[in-house]
């Protein structure tokens, strides 16, 4: 799986959009970008994933650059409950199964009131 | 739909003992993965079971083992516990197909004294 680079921590004001960057310059053509988050003392939570088109769901939007070497997770209206560690993971999605995810250090997003 | 459940939530053992942790996946999910989370090493993949067979394995010693039953419930066993095995053990379930969207349980906090 391609390596990812994320900032260690970020702050965002409540109600504003939180934009979390991820660099994956060695991504391969068949690798997807996944985002998970982990709120303190809970298990990780799936947020969104994408291949090359931008994706949006009820939780967030995922913007992937045209060269696919970086992406941004956008939480449109951050709330205090969005304070968590956010993990960007790059991996092949068609391995025929859900084998292990490789979690890096992630970005600790702190939403300020 | 009920989420992933793990039992027990907390466990205290002493060195040399063995422990068994249990995970019940989301109904209809056939894949169960196990992860270990420690402050030093972060989230690390242990193994994945699909249709009662271990399909993928991380880089952990043989003291860590698991199994899956016909109803997809899974157990993880750690024998000859060491102090370094103190961790949060997370279970994740998924459909086991290409999508890799995994749903995590709350975890079992194991403390080895």
PDB file of C-alpha atoms in Angstrom:
ATOM      1  CA  UNK A   1       0.000   0.000   0.000  1.00  0.00           C
ATOM      2  CA  UNK A   2       1.176   3.502  -0.786  1.00  0.00           C
ATOM      3  CA  UNK A   3       2.510   5.620   2.073  1.00  0.00           C
ATOM      4  CA  UNK A   4       0.520   8.642   3.241  1.00  0.00           C
ATOM      5  CA  UNK A   5       1.613  11.851   4.949  1.00  0.00           C
ATOM      6  CA  UNK A   6      -0.714  13.891   7.143  1.00  0.00           C
ATOM      7  CA  UNK A   7      -0.179  16.836   9.480  1.00  0.00           C
ATOM      8  CA  UNK A   8       0.101  15.779  13.102  1.00  0.00           C
ATOM      9  CA  UNK A   9      -2.591  18.138  14.335  1.00  0.00           C
ATOM     10  CA  UNK A  10      -4.990  20.828  13.199  1.00  0.00           C
ATOM     11  CA  UNK A  11      -7.417  23.241  14.816  1.00  0.00           C
ATOM     12  CA  UNK A  12     -10.731  24.395  13.390  1.00  0.00           C
ATOM     13  CA  UNK A  13     -13.424  26.699  14.750  1.00  0.00           C
ATOM     14  CA  UNK A  14     -16.816  25.184  15.413  1.00  0.00           C
ATOM     15  CA  UNK A  15     -19.205  25.778  12.527  1.00  0.00           C
ATOM     16  CA  UNK A  16     -16.445  26.282   9.996  1.00  0.00           C
ATOM     17  CA  UNK A  17     -15.325  23.806   7.357  1.00  0.00           C
ATOM     18  CA  UNK A  18     -12.473  21.557   8.413  1.00  0.00           C
ATOM     19  CA  UNK A  19     -10.099  20.697   5.575  1.00  0.00           C
ATOM     20  CA  UNK A  20      -7.763  17.811   6.289  1.00  0.00           C
ATOM     21  CA  UNK A  21      -4.982  17.238   3.754  1.00  0.00           C
ATOM     22  CA  UNK A  22      -3.290  13.974   2.877  1.00  0.00           C
ATOM     23  CA  UNK A  23      -0.302  13.423   0.628  1.00  0.00           C
ATOM     24  CA  UNK A  24       0.001  10.092  -1.205  1.00  0.00           C
ATOM     25  CA  UNK A  25       2.456  10.840  -3.980  1.00  0.00           C
ATOM     26  CA  UNK A  26       3.296   7.153  -4.635  1.00  0.00           C
ATOM     27  CA  UNK A  27      -0.302   6.047  -5.105  1.00  0.00           C
ATOM     28  CA  UNK A  28      -0.891   3.424  -7.807  1.00  0.00           C
ATOM     29  CA  UNK A  29      -3.622   3.491 -10.397  1.00  0.00           C
ATOM     30  CA  UNK A  30      -5.722   0.835  -8.670  1.00  0.00           C
ATOM     31  CA  UNK A  31      -5.410   2.215  -5.151  1.00  0.00           C
ATOM     32  CA  UNK A  32      -8.283   3.963  -3.430  1.00  0.00           C
ATOM     33  CA  UNK A  33      -8.099   6.672  -0.782  1.00  0.00           C
ATOM     34  CA  UNK A  34      -9.968   5.844   2.434  1.00  0.00           C
ATOM     35  CA  UNK A  35     -10.658   8.041   5.425  1.00  0.00           C
ATOM     36  CA  UNK A  36     -11.424   6.817   8.909  1.00  0.00           C
ATOM     37  CA  UNK A  37     -11.600   8.678  12.180  1.00  0.00           C
ATOM     38  CA  UNK A  38     -11.237   7.626  15.789  1.00  0.00           C
ATOM     39  CA  UNK A  39     -12.900   9.533  18.550  1.00  0.00           C
ATOM     40  CA  UNK A  40     -11.189   9.116  21.899  1.00  0.00           C
ATOM     41  CA  UNK A  41     -11.681   5.676  23.449  1.00  0.00           C
ATOM     42  CA  UNK A  42     -13.843   4.417  20.582  1.00  0.00           C
ATOM     43  CA  UNK A  43     -13.180   2.168  17.607  1.00  0.00           C
ATOM     44  CA  UNK A  44     -12.338   3.794  14.256  1.00  0.00           C
ATOM     45  CA  UNK A  45     -15.243   4.919  12.113  1.00  0.00           C
ATOM     46  CA  UNK A  46     -15.349   4.734   8.321  1.00  0.00           C
ATOM     47  CA  UNK A  47     -15.970   8.132   6.720  1.00  0.00           C
ATOM     48  CA  UNK A  48     -15.565   7.980   2.959  1.00  0.00           C
ATOM     49  CA  UNK A  49     -13.427   6.620   0.146  1.00  0.00           C
ATOM     50  CA  UNK A  50     -12.724   7.403  -3.493  1.00  0.00           C
ATOM     51  CA  UNK A  51     -10.611   6.503  -6.495  1.00  0.00           C
ATOM     52  CA  UNK A  52     -10.276   9.623  -8.651  1.00  0.00           C
ATOM     53  CA  UNK A  53     -13.601  11.413  -8.681  1.00  0.00           C
ATOM     54  CA  UNK A  54     -14.663  13.652  -5.849  1.00  0.00           C
ATOM     55  CA  UNK A  55     -17.029  11.952  -3.454  1.00  0.00           C
ATOM     56  CA  UNK A  56     -19.610  13.242  -0.992  1.00  0.00           C
ATOM     57  CA  UNK A  57     -21.751  11.560   1.626  1.00  0.00           C
ATOM     58  CA  UNK A  58     -23.686  12.638   4.676  1.00  0.00           C
ATOM     59  CA  UNK A  59     -20.525  12.950   6.742  1.00  0.00           C
ATOM     60  CA  UNK A  60     -17.946  14.546   4.475  1.00  0.00           C
ATOM     61  CA  UNK A  61     -16.580  15.317   1.043  1.00  0.00           C
ATOM     62  CA  UNK A  62     -13.410  13.906  -0.445  1.00  0.00           C
ATOM     63  CA  UNK A  63     -11.505  15.945  -3.007  1.00  0.00           C
ATOM     64  CA  UNK A  64      -8.773  14.086  -4.915  1.00  0.00           C
ATOM     65  CA  UNK A  65      -6.371  16.044  -7.110  1.00  0.00           C
ATOM     66  CA  UNK A  66      -6.246  15.250 -10.800  1.00  0.00           C
ATOM     67  CA  UNK A  67      -2.822  13.591 -10.490  1.00  0.00           C
ATOM     68  CA  UNK A  68      -4.153  11.670  -7.444  1.00  0.00           C
ATOM     69  CA  UNK A  69      -1.050  12.506  -5.436  1.00  0.00           C
ATOM     70  CA  UNK A  70      -2.990  14.246  -2.702  1.00  0.00           C
ATOM     71  CA  UNK A  71      -6.487  14.558  -1.323  1.00  0.00           C
ATOM     72  CA  UNK A  72      -8.492  16.642   1.125  1.00  0.00           C
ATOM     73  CA  UNK A  73     -11.220  15.499   3.466  1.00  0.00           C
ATOM     74  CA  UNK A  74     -13.754  18.241   4.092  1.00  0.00           C
ATOM     75  CA  UNK A  75     -16.103  18.327   7.066  1.00  0.00           C
ATOM     76  CA  UNK A  76     -18.446  21.127   5.947  1.00  0.00           C
ATOM     77  CA  UNK A  77     -19.697  22.381   9.306  1.00  0.00           C
ATOM     78  CA  UNK A  78     -17.452  21.071  12.050  1.00  0.00           C
ATOM     79  CA  UNK A  79     -18.922  20.448  15.493  1.00  0.00           C
ATOM     80  CA  UNK A  80     -17.222  19.680  18.797  1.00  0.00           C
ATOM     81  CA  UNK A  81     -18.092  16.007  18.233  1.00  0.00           C
ATOM     82  CA  UNK A  82     -15.823  15.976  15.194  1.00  0.00           C
ATOM     83  CA  UNK A  83     -12.767  16.253  17.446  1.00  0.00           C
ATOM     84  CA  UNK A  84     -10.907  13.033  16.660  1.00  0.00           C
ATOM     85  CA  UNK A  85      -7.862  11.511  14.990  1.00  0.00           C
ATOM     86  CA  UNK A  86      -8.410  11.280  11.227  1.00  0.00           C
ATOM     87  CA  UNK A  87      -6.613   8.606   9.248  1.00  0.00           C
ATOM     88  CA  UNK A  88      -5.968   8.717   5.514  1.00  0.00           C
ATOM     89  CA  UNK A  89      -5.327   5.234   4.101  1.00  0.00           C
ATOM     90  CA  UNK A  90      -4.423   4.242   0.572  1.00  0.00           C
ATOM     91  CA  UNK A  91      -5.000   0.690  -0.588  1.00  0.00           C
ATOM     92  CA  UNK A  92      -6.236  -1.533  -3.342  1.00  0.00           C
ATOM     93  CA  UNK A  93      -9.948  -2.150  -3.074  1.00  0.00           C
ATOM     94  CA  UNK A  94     -10.233  -5.188  -5.285  1.00  0.00           C
ATOM     95  CA  UNK A  95      -8.162  -7.706  -3.364  1.00  0.00           C
ATOM     96  CA  UNK A  96     -11.179  -9.863  -2.948  1.00  0.00           C
ATOM     97  CA  UNK A  97     -11.479  -9.185   0.697  1.00  0.00           C
ATOM     98  CA  UNK A  98     -11.163  -6.838   3.622  1.00  0.00           C
ATOM     99  CA  UNK A  99      -7.605  -7.536   4.655  1.00  0.00           C
ATOM    100  CA  UNK A 100      -5.730  -5.359   7.081  1.00  0.00           C
ATOM    101  CA  UNK A 101      -5.862  -1.615   6.959  1.00  0.00           C
ATOM    102  CA  UNK A 102      -2.537   0.121   7.585  1.00  0.00           C
ATOM    103  CA  UNK A 103      -3.131   3.025   9.941  1.00  0.00           C
ATOM    104  CA  UNK A 104      -0.497   5.740  10.192  1.00  0.00           C
ATOM    105  CA  UNK A 105      -0.338   8.398  12.895  1.00  0.00           C
ATOM    106  CA  UNK A 106      -3.247  10.386  11.463  1.00  0.00           C
ATOM    107  CA  UNK A 107      -4.192  14.008  12.087  1.00  0.00           C
ATOM    108  CA  UNK A 108      -5.536  15.030  15.460  1.00  0.00           C
ATOM    109  CA  UNK A 109      -8.311  17.486  14.592  1.00  0.00           C
ATOM    110  CA  UNK A 110      -9.392  19.720  17.456  1.00  0.00           C
ATOM    111  CA  UNK A 111     -12.597  21.689  17.017  1.00  0.00           C
ATOM    112  CA  UNK A 112     -12.515  24.867  19.062  1.00  0.00           C
ATOM    113  CA  UNK A 113     -15.751  26.335  20.478  1.00  0.00           C
TER     114      UNK A 113
ATOM    115  CA  UNK B   1     -29.054  -2.870  12.510  1.00  0.00           C
ATOM    116  CA  UNK B   2     -26.921  -3.658  15.553  1.00  0.00           C
ATOM    117  CA  UNK B   3     -23.253  -2.716  15.374  1.00  0.00           C
ATOM    118  CA  UNK B   4     -20.172  -4.765  16.119  1.00  0.00           C
ATOM    119  CA  UNK B   5     -20.075  -5.955  19.705  1.00  0.00           C
ATOM    120  CA  UNK B   6     -17.054  -7.044  21.680  1.00  0.00           C
ATOM    121  CA  UNK B   7     -16.862  -8.783  25.023  1.00  0.00           C
ATOM    122  CA  UNK B   8     -15.585  -8.239  27.562  1.00  0.00           C
ATOM    123  CA  UNK B   9     -14.982  -4.490  27.397  1.00  0.00           C
ATOM    124  CA  UNK B  10     -12.282  -4.549  30.073  1.00  0.00           C
ATOM    125  CA  UNK B  11      -9.994  -7.303  31.254  1.00  0.00           C
ATOM    126  CA  UNK B  12      -7.112  -7.560  33.698  1.00  0.00           C
ATOM    127  CA  UNK B  13      -4.748 -10.518  33.515  1.00  0.00           C
ATOM    128  CA  UNK B  14      -1.306 -11.377  34.853  1.00  0.00           C
ATOM    129  CA  UNK B  15       1.794 -12.354  32.930  1.00  0.00           C
ATOM    130  CA  UNK B  16       1.782 -15.932  31.703  1.00  0.00           C
ATOM    131  CA  UNK B  17      -1.974 -16.275  31.617  1.00  0.00           C
ATOM    132  CA  UNK B  18      -4.014 -16.620  28.483  1.00  0.00           C
ATOM    133  CA  UNK B  19      -7.042 -14.647  27.371  1.00  0.00           C
ATOM    134  CA  UNK B  20      -9.910 -15.043  24.908  1.00  0.00           C
ATOM    135  CA  UNK B  21     -11.742 -12.089  23.438  1.00  0.00           C
ATOM    136  CA  UNK B  22     -15.002 -12.286  21.540  1.00  0.00           C
ATOM    137  CA  UNK B  23     -16.438 -10.336  18.626  1.00  0.00           C
ATOM    138  CA  UNK B  24     -19.904 -10.459  17.083  1.00  0.00           C
ATOM    139  CA  UNK B  25     -20.001  -8.841  13.641  1.00  0.00           C
ATOM    140  CA  UNK B  26     -22.816  -6.938  12.030  1.00  0.00           C
ATOM    141  CA  UNK B  27     -25.505  -9.286  10.758  1.00  0.00           C
ATOM    142  CA  UNK B  28     -24.670 -10.377   7.220  1.00  0.00           C
ATOM    143  CA  UNK B  29     -20.996  -9.536   7.472  1.00  0.00           C
ATOM    144  CA  UNK B  30     -18.741 -12.515   6.808  1.00  0.00           C
ATOM    145  CA  UNK B  31     -15.347 -10.930   7.406  1.00  0.00           C
ATOM    146  CA  UNK B  32     -13.919 -10.186  10.840  1.00  0.00           C
ATOM    147  CA  UNK B  33     -10.575  -8.474  11.332  1.00  0.00           C
ATOM    148  CA  UNK B  34      -8.669  -7.944  14.569  1.00  0.00           C
ATOM    149  CA  UNK B  35      -6.390  -5.033  15.425  1.00  0.00           C
ATOM    150  CA  UNK B  36      -4.188  -4.134  18.356  1.00  0.00           C
ATOM    151  CA  UNK B  37      -3.843  -0.494  19.407  1.00  0.00           C
ATOM    152  CA  UNK B  38      -1.107   0.738  21.726  1.00  0.00           C
ATOM    153  CA  UNK B  39       0.181   4.272  22.353  1.00  0.00           C
ATOM    154  CA  UNK B  40       3.580   3.382  20.969  1.00  0.00           C
ATOM    155  CA  UNK B  41       2.709   1.337  17.890  1.00  0.00           C
ATOM    156  CA  UNK B  42      -0.701   2.728  17.011  1.00  0.00           C
ATOM    157  CA  UNK B  43      -3.263   0.559  15.255  1.00  0.00           C
ATOM    158  CA  UNK B  44      -1.812  -2.684  13.923  1.00  0.00           C
ATOM    159  CA  UNK B  45      -3.540  -5.424  11.963  1.00  0.00           C
ATOM    160  CA  UNK B  46      -3.508  -8.880  13.578  1.00  0.00           C
ATOM    161  CA  UNK B  47      -5.511 -11.118  11.238  1.00  0.00           C
ATOM    162  CA  UNK B  48      -8.699 -11.446   9.253  1.00  0.00           C
ATOM    163  CA  UNK B  49     -11.182 -14.305   9.065  1.00  0.00           C
ATOM    164  CA  UNK B  50     -13.650 -14.921   6.284  1.00  0.00           C
ATOM    165  CA  UNK B  51     -16.034 -17.877   6.178  1.00  0.00           C
ATOM    166  CA  UNK B  52     -14.267 -19.556   9.111  1.00  0.00           C
ATOM    167  CA  UNK B  53     -10.845 -19.368   7.427  1.00  0.00           C
ATOM    168  CA  UNK B  54      -7.946 -17.087   8.245  1.00  0.00           C
ATOM    169  CA  UNK B  55      -7.459 -15.189   5.034  1.00  0.00           C
ATOM    170  CA  UNK B  56      -4.900 -12.562   5.992  1.00  0.00           C
ATOM    171  CA  UNK B  57      -2.375 -12.189   8.762  1.00  0.00           C
ATOM    172  CA  UNK B  58      -0.316  -9.356  10.174  1.00  0.00           C
ATOM    173  CA  UNK B  59       3.120  -9.532  11.729  1.00  0.00           C
ATOM    174  CA  UNK B  60       2.406 -10.855  15.208  1.00  0.00           C
ATOM    175  CA  UNK B  61       3.864 -13.891  17.025  1.00  0.00           C
ATOM    176  CA  UNK B  62       2.096 -17.212  17.156  1.00  0.00           C
ATOM    177  CA  UNK B  63       0.866 -16.486  20.688  1.00  0.00           C
ATOM    178  CA  UNK B  64      -1.877 -14.523  18.964  1.00  0.00           C
ATOM    179  CA  UNK B  65      -4.461 -16.737  17.334  1.00  0.00           C
ATOM    180  CA  UNK B  66      -8.073 -16.600  16.348  1.00  0.00           C
ATOM    181  CA  UNK B  67     -10.968 -18.462  14.915  1.00  0.00           C
ATOM    182  CA  UNK B  68     -14.325 -17.810  13.343  1.00  0.00           C
ATOM    183  CA  UNK B  69     -17.524 -19.755  13.787  1.00  0.00           C
ATOM    184  CA  UNK B  70     -20.188 -20.606  11.244  1.00  0.00           C
ATOM    185  CA  UNK B  71     -22.316 -17.667  12.411  1.00  0.00           C
ATOM    186  CA  UNK B  72     -19.334 -15.346  11.669  1.00  0.00           C
ATOM    187  CA  UNK B  73     -18.664 -14.631  15.337  1.00  0.00           C
ATOM    188  CA  UNK B  74     -14.962 -14.588  16.042  1.00  0.00           C
ATOM    189  CA  UNK B  75     -12.681 -15.124  18.991  1.00  0.00           C
ATOM    190  CA  UNK B  76      -9.125 -14.039  19.501  1.00  0.00           C
ATOM    191  CA  UNK B  77      -6.783 -15.801  21.896  1.00  0.00           C
ATOM    192  CA  UNK B  78      -3.510 -14.627  23.354  1.00  0.00           C
ATOM    193  CA  UNK B  79      -1.441 -17.196  25.214  1.00  0.00           C
ATOM    194  CA  UNK B  80       1.408 -16.636  27.672  1.00  0.00           C
ATOM    195  CA  UNK B  81       0.577 -12.997  28.160  1.00  0.00           C
ATOM    196  CA  UNK B  82       3.370 -10.436  28.344  1.00  0.00           C
ATOM    197  CA  UNK B  83       3.277  -6.927  29.768  1.00  0.00           C
ATOM    198  CA  UNK B  84       3.559  -5.562  26.234  1.00  0.00           C
ATOM    199  CA  UNK B  85       0.274  -7.196  25.290  1.00  0.00           C
ATOM    200  CA  UNK B  86      -1.572  -4.532  27.262  1.00  0.00           C
ATOM    201  CA  UNK B  87      -3.587  -2.767  24.602  1.00  0.00           C
ATOM    202  CA  UNK B  88      -6.969  -1.981  23.144  1.00  0.00           C
ATOM    203  CA  UNK B  89      -8.032  -4.884  20.936  1.00  0.00           C
ATOM    204  CA  UNK B  90     -10.408  -3.884  18.186  1.00  0.00           C
ATOM    205  CA  UNK B  91     -12.548  -6.038  16.005  1.00  0.00           C
ATOM    206  CA  UNK B  92     -13.919  -4.886  12.651  1.00  0.00           C
ATOM    207  CA  UNK B  93     -16.486  -6.526  10.440  1.00  0.00           C
ATOM    208  CA  UNK B  94     -17.182  -6.100   6.771  1.00  0.00           C
ATOM    209  CA  UNK B  95     -18.947  -7.781   3.898  1.00  0.00           C
ATOM    210  CA  UNK B  96     -15.575  -9.151   2.881  1.00  0.00           C
ATOM    211  CA  UNK B  97     -15.774  -7.954  -0.667  1.00  0.00           C
ATOM    212  CA  UNK B  98     -13.759  -5.384  -2.587  1.00  0.00           C
ATOM    213  CA  UNK B  99     -15.161  -2.317  -0.837  1.00  0.00           C
ATOM    214  CA  UNK B 100     -13.003  -2.618   2.299  1.00  0.00           C
ATOM    215  CA  UNK B 101     -15.436  -0.562   4.330  1.00  0.00           C
ATOM    216  CA  UNK B 102     -14.857  -1.873   7.823  1.00  0.00           C
ATOM    217  CA  UNK B 103     -17.037  -1.299  10.854  1.00  0.00           C
ATOM    218  CA  UNK B 104     -15.263  -1.325  14.175  1.00  0.00           C
ATOM    219  CA  UNK B 105     -16.467  -2.377  17.581  1.00  0.00           C
ATOM    220  CA  UNK B 106     -15.743  -0.458  20.793  1.00  0.00           C
ATOM    221  CA  UNK B 107     -12.780  -2.661  21.649  1.00  0.00           C
ATOM    222  CA  UNK B 108     -11.605  -4.693  24.621  1.00  0.00           C
ATOM    223  CA  UNK B 109      -9.142  -2.966  26.929  1.00  0.00           C
ATOM    224  CA  UNK B 110      -6.660  -5.614  28.134  1.00  0.00           C
ATOM    225  CA  UNK B 111      -4.301  -4.835  30.978  1.00  0.00           C
ATOM    226  CA  UNK B 112      -1.523  -7.300  31.781  1.00  0.00           C
ATOM    227  CA  UNK B 113       0.034  -6.972  35.228  1.00  0.00           C
TER     228      UNK B 113
END
